[in-house]
CSV table of C-alpha atoms and ligand atoms in Angstrom, one decimal:
chain,number,residue,atom,x,y,z
X,678,MET,CA,-81.6,16.6,169.3
X,679,MET,CA,-83.6,16.9,165.6
X,680,ALA,CA,-82.5,19.4,163.1
X,681,PRO,CA,-85.6,21.7,162.5
X,682,ALA,CA,-87.7,21.3,159.4
X,683,LEU,CA,-86.6,23.3,156.4
X,684,PHE,CA,-89.6,24.9,154.9
X,685,CYS,CA,-89.4,23.6,150.9
X,686,CYS,CA,-90.1,24.3,148.4
X,687,ILE,CA,-91.7,28.0,148.3
X,688,TRP,CA,-90.9,29.8,145.2
X,689,VAL,CA,-90.0,33.2,145.1
X,690,PHE,CA,-91.3,35.1,142.1
X,691,VAL,CA,-89.7,38.8,141.3
X,692,PHE,CA,-90.9,41.3,139.0
X,693,ASP,CA,-88.3,43.1,138.0
X,694,VAL,CA,-88.7,46.7,135.8
X,695,GLY,CA,-84.9,47.2,134.9
X,696,GLY,CA,-81.9,48.4,136.2
X,697,LYS,CA,-79.1,46.5,138.1
X,698,ALA,CA,-81.1,46.2,141.6
X,699,TRP,CA,-81.1,42.6,140.6
X,700,LYS,CA,-77.7,42.2,141.7
X,701,PHE,CA,-78.4,42.6,145.0
X,702,TYR,CA,-81.8,40.4,145.4
X,703,ASP,CA,-81.6,37.6,147.6
X,704,TRP,CA,-80.8,34.7,145.2
X,705,THR,CA,-80.9,32.1,147.9
X,706,LYS,CA,-84.7,32.6,147.3
X,707,VAL,CA,-85.5,33.8,143.8
X,708,THR,CA,-86.8,31.0,141.6
X,709,THR,CA,-88.4,33.4,138.7
X,710,VAL,CA,-87.9,36.8,137.6
X,711,ALA,CA,-90.3,38.7,135.1
X,712,ALA,CA,-88.1,41.1,133.2
X,713,PHE,CA,-90.5,43.9,132.9
X,714,GLY,CA,-87.7,46.2,132.1
X,715,GLU,CA,-85.4,46.2,128.9
X,716,PHE,CA,-83.5,42.9,128.0
X,717,ASP,CA,-80.5,42.6,130.2
X,718,ALA,CA,-78.5,39.7,129.0
X,719,GLU,CA,-76.2,39.9,132.4
X,720,LEU,CA,-79.3,39.3,134.8
X,721,MET,CA,-80.3,36.3,132.2
X,722,CYS,CA,-76.9,34.9,132.6
X,723,TYR,CA,-76.9,35.7,136.4
X,724,ALA,CA,-80.2,34.1,136.8
X,725,HIS,CA,-79.4,31.3,135.0
X,726,SER,CA,-76.0,30.7,136.9
X,727,LYS,CA,-78.3,30.7,139.9
X,728,GLY,CA,-81.0,28.3,139.1
X,729,ALA,CA,-83.6,30.7,138.5
X,730,ARG,CA,-85.7,31.5,135.2
X,731,LEU,CA,-86.0,34.5,133.4
X,732,VAL,CA,-89.2,34.9,131.9
X,733,LEU,CA,-90.6,37.8,129.2
X,734,LYS,CA,-93.3,40.2,129.9
X,735,GLY,CA,-96.3,39.2,127.7
X,736,ASP,CA,-98.8,42.3,127.0
X,737,VAL,CA,-101.2,42.3,124.1
X,738,THR,CA,-104.6,44.1,123.4
X,739,LEU,CA,-107.1,41.7,123.8
X,740,SER,CA,-109.3,43.1,121.0
X,741,ASP,CA,-106.6,42.7,118.5
X,742,ILE,CA,-106.3,38.6,119.5
X,743,VAL,CA,-109.8,38.0,119.4
X,744,ASP,CA,-108.7,36.7,115.9
X,745,PRO,CA,-107.0,33.5,115.9
X,746,VAL,CA,-104.7,34.1,113.2
X,747,ASN,CA,-103.6,37.3,114.7
X,748,ARG,CA,-103.3,35.3,118.2
X,749,THR,CA,-101.1,32.8,116.9
X,750,THR,CA,-98.9,35.4,115.5
X,751,TRP,CA,-98.3,37.0,118.8
X,752,ILE,CA,-97.9,33.7,120.5
X,753,GLN,CA,-94.8,32.9,117.8
X,754,GLU,CA,-93.5,36.2,118.0
X,755,MET,CA,-93.4,35.3,122.1
X,756,VAL,CA,-91.5,32.2,121.5
X,757,GLN,CA,-89.2,33.4,119.2
X,758,LEU,CA,-88.5,36.5,121.3
X,759,ALA,CA,-87.9,34.3,124.6
X,760,LYS,CA,-85.7,32.1,122.1
X,761,SER,CA,-83.5,34.7,121.0
X,762,GLN,CA,-82.9,35.9,124.4
X,763,PHE,CA,-82.4,32.8,126.0
X,764,MET,CA,-85.4,33.3,128.4
X,765,ASP,CA,-87.6,30.5,130.1
X,766,GLY,CA,-91.1,31.5,129.7
X,767,ILE,CA,-93.6,34.3,129.9
X,768,ASN,CA,-95.6,35.8,132.3
X,769,ILE,CA,-98.8,37.4,131.0
X,770,ASP,CA,-99.9,40.8,132.2
X,771,ILE,CA,-103.3,41.6,130.8
X,772,GLU,CA,-105.2,43.7,133.0
X,773,HIS,CA,-108.1,44.8,131.0
X,774,ALA,CA,-111.8,44.9,131.7
X,775,VAL,CA,-113.4,41.9,130.5
X,776,GLU,CA,-117.3,41.0,130.5
X,777,THR,CA,-118.2,37.4,130.8
X,778,GLY,CA,-119.0,35.7,128.1
X,779,SER,CA,-117.6,38.1,125.6
X,780,SER,CA,-115.7,37.5,122.6
X,781,GLU,CA,-112.5,38.8,124.6
X,782,TYR,CA,-113.3,36.6,127.3
X,783,TYR,CA,-112.9,33.2,125.5
X,784,ALA,CA,-110.1,34.9,123.5
X,785,LEU,CA,-108.2,35.6,126.7
X,786,THR,CA,-108.5,32.0,127.9
X,787,ALA,CA,-107.4,30.6,124.5
X,788,LEU,CA,-104.6,32.9,124.3
X,789,VAL,CA,-103.0,31.1,128.0
X,790,LYS,CA,-103.8,28.0,126.4
X,791,GLU,CA,-102.1,28.4,123.3
X,792,THR,CA,-99.0,30.1,124.7
X,793,THR,CA,-98.7,27.6,127.6
X,794,GLU,CA,-98.6,25.0,124.5
X,795,SER,CA,-96.6,26.8,122.3
X,796,PHE,CA,-93.9,27.7,124.7
X,797,HIS,CA,-93.9,24.3,126.3
X,798,LYS,CA,-93.2,22.6,123.1
X,799,GLU,CA,-90.6,24.9,121.8
X,800,ILE,CA,-88.9,25.7,124.9
X,801,VAL,CA,-88.5,22.6,126.9
X,802,GLY,CA,-88.8,23.3,130.9
X,803,SER,CA,-90.3,26.6,130.3
X,804,GLN,CA,-92.7,28.5,132.5
X,805,VAL,CA,-96.0,30.5,131.5
X,806,SER,CA,-97.9,32.4,134.0
X,807,PHE,CA,-100.5,34.7,134.0
X,808,ASP,CA,-101.5,37.7,136.2
X,809,VAL,CA,-104.8,37.9,137.9
X,810,ALA,CA,-106.5,40.5,140.5
X,811,TRP,CA,-106.3,39.9,144.4
X,812,SER,CA,-109.8,38.3,144.0
X,813,PRO,CA,-111.6,36.3,141.6
X,814,LYS,CA,-115.1,38.1,141.7
X,815,CYS,CA,-114.8,40.5,138.8
X,816,ILE,CA,-112.7,43.0,140.3
X,817,ASP,CA,-111.8,46.1,138.4
X,818,LYS,CA,-114.5,44.5,136.2
X,819,ARG,CA,-111.9,41.6,135.1
X,820,CYS,CA,-114.5,38.6,134.7
X,821,TYR,CA,-111.9,36.0,133.7
X,822,ASP,CA,-112.6,32.4,133.3
X,823,TYR,CA,-110.2,31.7,136.3
X,824,ILE,CA,-110.7,27.9,136.4
X,825,ALA,CA,-110.0,27.5,132.9
X,826,ILE,CA,-107.0,29.7,132.6
X,827,ALA,CA,-105.6,28.5,135.6
X,828,ASP,CA,-105.7,25.0,134.1
X,829,SER,CA,-104.1,26.2,131.0
X,830,CYS,CA,-100.8,27.6,132.4
X,831,ASP,CA,-98.4,26.7,135.1
X,832,LEU,CA,-99.2,29.4,137.7
X,833,LEU,CA,-101.2,32.3,138.6
X,834,PHE,CA,-99.5,35.3,140.5
X,835,VAL,CA,-102.4,36.7,142.3
X,836,MET,CA,-101.7,40.6,142.7
X,837,SER,CA,-102.4,40.7,146.3
X,838,TYR,CA,-102.5,44.3,146.3
X,839,ASP,CA,-104.1,47.7,144.9
X,840,GLU,CA,-107.1,46.1,147.0
X,841,GLN,CA,-108.8,49.7,147.2
X,842,SER,CA,-109.1,50.1,143.5
X,843,GLN,CA,-112.5,50.0,144.0
X,844,ILE,CA,-113.9,51.7,147.5
X,845,TRP,CA,-117.7,51.0,148.0
X,846,GLY,CA,-118.0,52.2,151.6
X,847,ASP,CA,-116.6,55.0,153.0
X,848,CYS,CA,-114.2,57.2,151.1
X,849,ILE,CA,-111.2,57.0,153.2
X,850,ALA,CA,-107.6,56.0,153.2
X,851,MET,CA,-107.0,52.0,154.1
X,852,ALA,CA,-104.4,49.2,153.6
X,853,ASN,CA,-102.9,48.4,150.1
X,854,ALA,CA,-103.3,44.6,151.0
X,855,PRO,CA,-105.3,44.2,154.3
X,856,PHE,CA,-104.9,40.9,155.8
X,857,ASN,CA,-108.2,39.6,156.0
X,858,GLN,CA,-109.5,40.7,152.7
X,859,THR,CA,-106.4,39.4,151.0
X,860,LEU,CA,-106.4,35.8,152.5
X,861,THR,CA,-110.2,35.5,152.2
X,862,ALA,CA,-110.1,36.0,148.5
X,863,TYR,CA,-107.3,33.3,148.4
X,864,ASP,CA,-109.9,31.0,150.2
X,865,GLN,CA,-112.3,31.9,147.1
X,866,TYR,CA,-109.6,30.9,144.6
X,867,ILE,CA,-109.2,27.4,146.0
X,868,SER,CA,-113.0,26.9,146.9
X,869,MET,CA,-113.2,27.3,142.8
X,870,LYS,CA,-111.4,24.0,142.9
X,871,ILE,CA,-108.0,26.1,141.6
X,872,ASP,CA,-105.0,23.9,142.8
X,873,PRO,CA,-103.1,25.8,145.7
X,874,LYS,CA,-99.9,24.7,143.9
X,875,LYS,CA,-100.8,27.0,141.1
X,876,LEU,CA,-100.9,30.2,143.1
X,877,VAL,CA,-98.2,32.4,144.0
X,878,MET,CA,-99.0,35.0,146.1
X,879,GLY,CA,-97.8,38.4,145.2
X,880,VAL,CA,-97.3,41.0,147.9
X,881,PRO,CA,-96.7,44.9,147.6
X,882,TRP,CA,-93.0,46.3,148.4
X,883,TYR,CA,-94.8,50.0,147.7
X,884,GLY,CA,-97.5,51.8,149.7
X,885,TYR,CA,-99.9,54.3,149.0
X,886,ASP,CA,-99.6,58.1,150.0
X,887,TYR,CA,-103.0,59.8,150.1
X,888,ILE,CA,-103.7,63.7,151.0
X,889,CYS,CA,-106.3,63.8,153.8
X,890,LEU,CA,-109.5,66.0,152.7
X,891,ASN,CA,-110.3,65.8,156.4
X,892,PHE,CA,-108.2,64.2,158.9
X,893,SER,CA,-110.5,62.8,162.1
X,894,LYS,CA,-109.4,62.7,165.9
X,895,ASP,CA,-109.6,59.4,165.3
X,896,GLY,CA,-106.9,59.4,162.4
X,897,ILE,CA,-109.4,58.6,159.7
X,898,CYS,CA,-108.2,60.1,156.6
X,899,THR,CA,-110.9,61.0,154.0
X,900,ILE,CA,-109.7,61.0,150.5
X,901,PRO,CA,-110.9,62.6,147.2
X,902,LYS,CA,-113.5,60.9,145.0
X,903,VAL,CA,-111.5,59.3,142.2
X,904,PRO,CA,-114.3,56.7,140.5
X,905,PHE,CA,-112.6,53.5,139.2
X,906,ARG,CA,-114.3,50.8,137.1
X,907,GLY,CA,-117.9,51.4,138.2
X,908,ALA,CA,-116.8,52.4,142.1
X,909,PRO,CA,-117.2,56.0,143.6
X,910,CYS,CA,-113.6,56.1,144.9
X,911,SER,CA,-110.6,54.5,144.5
X,912,ASP,CA,-107.0,54.4,145.4
X,913,ALA,CA,-106.4,56.2,142.6
X,914,SER,CA,-106.4,59.1,144.4
X,915,GLY,CA,-103.4,58.4,146.1
X,916,ARG,CA,-99.6,57.9,144.7
X,917,GLN,CA,-97.9,54.7,144.8
X,918,ILE,CA,-94.4,55.0,146.7
X,919,PRO,CA,-91.9,52.7,147.0
X,920,TYR,CA,-90.7,51.0,150.4
X,921,SER,CA,-87.2,52.4,149.9
X,922,PHE,CA,-88.8,55.9,150.1
X,923,MET,CA,-91.4,55.5,153.0
X,924,MET,CA,-88.2,54.2,155.0
X,925,LYS,CA,-86.3,57.3,154.8
X,926,HIS,CA,-89.5,59.4,155.2
X,927,ILE,CA,-91.3,57.7,158.3
X,928,ASN,CA,-89.0,59.2,161.1
X,929,SER,CA,-89.4,62.4,160.0
X,930,SER,CA,-93.3,61.9,159.9
X,931,ILE,CA,-95.8,63.6,162.6
X,932,SER,CA,-96.9,60.1,164.0
X,933,GLY,CA,-94.1,57.3,163.0
X,934,ARG,CA,-95.5,53.9,162.5
X,935,LEU,CA,-98.6,53.2,163.3
X,936,TRP,CA,-100.4,49.5,163.2
X,937,ASP,CA,-103.9,49.2,162.2
X,938,GLU,CA,-105.0,45.9,164.3
X,939,ASN,CA,-108.3,45.6,162.1
X,940,GLN,CA,-106.3,45.8,158.9
X,941,ARG,CA,-103.0,44.4,160.0
X,942,ALA,CA,-101.1,46.8,158.3
X,943,PRO,CA,-98.5,49.8,159.5
X,944,TYR,CA,-99.4,53.4,158.0
X,945,TYR,CA,-98.1,56.9,159.2
X,946,ASN,CA,-99.3,60.8,158.8
X,947,TYR,CA,-97.4,63.4,157.8
X,948,LYS,CA,-97.7,67.0,157.3
X,949,ASP,CA,-96.7,68.0,153.4
X,950,THR,CA,-95.1,71.6,153.2
X,951,ASP,CA,-98.3,73.3,152.4
X,952,GLY,CA,-99.5,72.2,155.7
X,953,LYS,CA,-101.9,69.4,154.0
X,954,VAL,CA,-102.3,66.0,156.2
X,955,HIS,CA,-101.2,62.8,154.3
X,956,GLN,CA,-101.7,59.6,155.4
X,957,VAL,CA,-99.3,56.2,154.1
X,958,TRP,CA,-100.3,52.9,154.0
X,959,TYR,CA,-97.5,50.3,153.2
X,960,ASP,CA,-96.8,47.0,154.0
X,961,ASP,CA,-93.6,45.9,156.1
X,962,PRO,CA,-91.8,42.7,157.3
X,963,GLU,CA,-94.3,42.4,160.0
X,964,SER,CA,-97.8,42.6,157.8
X,965,ILE,CA,-95.8,40.7,155.1
X,966,ALA,CA,-95.1,37.7,157.2
X,967,LEU,CA,-98.2,37.5,158.6
X,968,LYS,CA,-99.6,36.8,154.9
X,969,ALA,CA,-96.5,34.9,154.0
X,970,ALA,CA,-97.4,32.2,157.0
X,971,TYR,CA,-100.5,31.2,154.8
X,972,VAL,CA,-98.5,30.3,151.9
X,973,ALA,CA,-97.0,27.8,153.8
X,974,GLN,CA,-99.7,26.7,155.7
X,975,GLN,CA,-101.8,26.3,152.5
X,976,GLY,CA,-99.1,24.8,150.4
X,977,LEU,CA,-99.3,27.7,147.9
X,978,LYS,CA,-96.6,27.8,144.8
X,979,GLY,CA,-95.1,30.7,146.2
X,980,ILE,CA,-94.6,34.4,147.1
X,981,GLY,CA,-93.6,37.0,145.0
X,982,MET,CA,-93.5,41.1,145.1
X,983,TRP,CA,-94.1,44.2,142.7
X,984,SER,CA,-91.6,44.9,142.2
X,985,GLY,CA,-88.0,43.7,143.5
X,986,ASN,CA,-86.3,47.2,142.8
X,987,GLN,CA,-88.3,49.0,145.4
X,988,LEU,CA,-86.1,48.5,148.4
X,989,ASP,CA,-83.0,50.5,148.9
X,990,TYR,CA,-80.1,48.5,147.9
X,991,SER,CA,-77.4,51.0,148.9
X,992,GLU,CA,-74.8,50.7,151.4
X,993,ASP,CA,-76.2,52.3,153.9
X,994,PRO,CA,-76.3,49.6,157.3
X,995,ILE,CA,-79.9,50.9,158.4
X,996,ALA,CA,-81.1,50.4,154.9
X,997,GLN,CA,-79.3,47.0,154.2
X,998,GLN,CA,-81.1,45.8,157.5
X,999,GLN,CA,-84.6,46.9,156.5
X,1000,THR,CA,-83.8,45.4,153.0
X,1001,SER,CA,-82.6,41.9,154.3
X,1002,ASP,CA,-85.8,42.0,156.9
X,1003,MET,CA,-88.4,42.5,153.8
X,1004,TRP,CA,-86.5,39.6,151.9
X,1005,LYS,CA,-86.8,37.5,155.0
X,1006,ALA,CA,-90.4,38.3,155.8
X,1007,LEU,CA,-91.0,36.1,152.5
X,1008,THR,CA,-90.7,32.6,153.4
X,1009,PRO,CA,-90.5,30.6,156.8
X,1010,ASN,CA,-87.6,30.3,158.7
X,1011,PRO,CA,-85.5,28.1,158.5
X,1012,TYR,CA,-86.0,28.0,154.5
X,1013,ARG,CA,-84.6,25.7,151.6
X,1014,ARG,CA,-85.0,27.1,148.3
X,1015,PRO,CA,-86.5,24.6,145.7
X,1016,ALA,CA,-83.8,22.7,143.6
X,1017,ALA,CA,-82.4,24.2,140.2
X,1018,VAL,CA,-85.5,25.0,138.2
X,1019,SER,CA,-84.2,25.6,134.9
K,1654,LIG,C1,-104.6,41.8,114.3
K,1654,LIG,O1,-103.6,42.8,115.3
K,1654,LIG,C2,-103.3,44.2,114.7
K,1654,LIG,C3,-102.3,44.6,115.7
K,1654,LIG,O2,-101.2,43.8,115.7
K,1654,LIG,C4,-104.3,44.9,114.8
K,1654,LIG,O3,-104.2,45.8,114.1
K,1654,LIG,C5,-105.5,44.2,113.8
K,1654,LIG,O4,-106.8,44.8,113.9
K,1654,LIG,C6,-105.8,42.7,114.4
K,1654,LIG,N1,-106.7,42.1,113.4
K,1654,LIG,C7,-107.8,41.6,113.9
K,1654,LIG,C8,-108.6,41.0,112.7
K,1654,LIG,O5,-107.9,41.6,114.6
K,1655,LIG,C1,-113.4,66.5,159.8
K,1655,LIG,O1,-112.8,66.0,160.8
K,1655,LIG,C2,-113.3,66.8,162.1
K,1655,LIG,C3,-111.8,66.9,163.4
K,1655,LIG,O2,-111.6,65.6,163.4
K,1655,LIG,C4,-114.2,66.5,162.6
K,1655,LIG,O3,-114.6,66.9,163.6
K,1655,LIG,C5,-115.4,66.8,161.6
K,1655,LIG,O4,-116.3,65.8,161.7
K,1655,LIG,C6,-114.6,66.1,160.3
K,1655,LIG,N1,-115.8,66.1,158.9
K,1655,LIG,C7,-116.0,65.0,158.4
K,1655,LIG,C8,-116.9,65.7,156.8
K,1655,LIG,O5,-115.9,64.1,158.0
K,1656,LIG,C1,-86.0,55.3,162.4
K,1656,LIG,O1,-86.2,55.3,163.7
K,1656,LIG,C2,-86.2,53.8,164.2
K,1656,LIG,C3,-87.0,53.6,165.1
K,1656,LIG,O2,-85.9,54.6,166.2
K,1656,LIG,C4,-84.8,53.5,163.8
K,1656,LIG,O3,-84.8,52.1,164.2
K,1656,LIG,C5,-84.3,53.6,162.4
K,1656,LIG,O4,-83.2,53.1,161.9
K,1656,LIG,C6,-84.7,54.9,161.8
K,1656,LIG,N1,-84.5,55.1,160.7
K,1656,LIG,C7,-83.8,55.9,159.7
K,1656,LIG,C8,-83.4,55.8,158.3
K,1656,LIG,O5,-83.0,56.4,160.4
K,1657,LIG,C1,-111.4,38.5,159.7
K,1657,LIG,O1,-111.6,37.3,159.5
K,1657,LIG,C2,-112.3,36.5,160.3
K,1657,LIG,C3,-112.9,35.0,160.3
K,1657,LIG,O2,-113.1,35.2,158.8
K,1657,LIG,C4,-113.4,37.6,161.2
K,1657,LIG,O3,-114.2,36.5,162.0
K,1657,LIG,C5,-112.8,38.5,161.8
K,1657,LIG,O4,-113.9,39.4,162.1
K,1657,LIG,C6,-112.4,39.6,160.4
K,1657,LIG,N1,-111.9,40.5,160.9
K,1657,LIG,C7,-111.9,41.7,160.4
K,1657,LIG,C8,-111.1,42.5,161.0
K,1657,LIG,O5,-112.3,41.9,159.3
């Protein structure tokens, strides 16, 4: 019998927000950690010992870097910081509204291009990534030159979550990252001739807890209207909750885990101490595995999550199983991590 084919080389890109949760990450998978918490030399050494890259967080006010001199100053500061901390690149996370053709629009493209050139020149083998919204269609008024940006950096991290940031239809609770909507948006990126090998799919390890203004017999949860960037209603009326919290909470809910077949996502309903009904939408190994299958099928560069910290890494056996299942859902089975990447 032939050995089963091993799926290689899907990268696993982890956002880490600090603390020591990283000690429990599945380092047989991790290829990049974007350090969004405080610098941790122990994490840096550990990541390197596992052949993974550790990259800086790059965040700057766009209006400040329209000026090319200011832009160069910022880039040089980032390169020096990365060098002094033995880091392997930068993840640029700028989520401002940008109008097509504005001075910020061109400055952003130039920033990504110049940052990539400087990092590649000064830190051999370094990686520059840029975070984009779940769809390239001016989501949250982020109208960027996606094609030029993708061309100028190593990879785009597609934030396939917060997909209800702009609700144009009924103001009701829905999935954080519905299956169809998520994958259709990758088709949009790819149809713009962005190389799938530049795309990393970001999945949420958190969900949204909504208070229902009205909870219908069919389980539809009407939510308060909180406008966002031109849309009348948004997920801003909900509260973001880590997977670890929901897994402790779900068994005492009214409904237990439910599954929405249209959005291919789990959810549950509960009553708070004031008697108000809440609906919680999230992702779990089942919904994530469905999306992760697309990564392998379409040959995307990899998969990642916001954030690695949001699982329960305690010694509780139920939590350990749930945490292990979440890591497993990221990649096809059997899986072989790409060779050392730094
Ligand atoms: C340069 O950046 C600084 C902040 O770092 C900002 O205060 C200043 O206004 C910027 N200058 C220009 C010309 O944009
Ligand atoms: C609120 O929910 C009740 C019970 O399901 C339903 O009869 C009613 O039509 C809903 N009202 C609104 C405004 O959606
Ligand atoms: C919740 O219930 C499910 C199904 O009965 C069970 O598998 C799981 O271990 C329970 N979770 C906790 C935290 O007790
Ligand atoms: C999902 O997409 C497929 C193909 O684009 C379409 O046929 C189907 O109706 C969609 N399902 C939902 C629930 O939107």
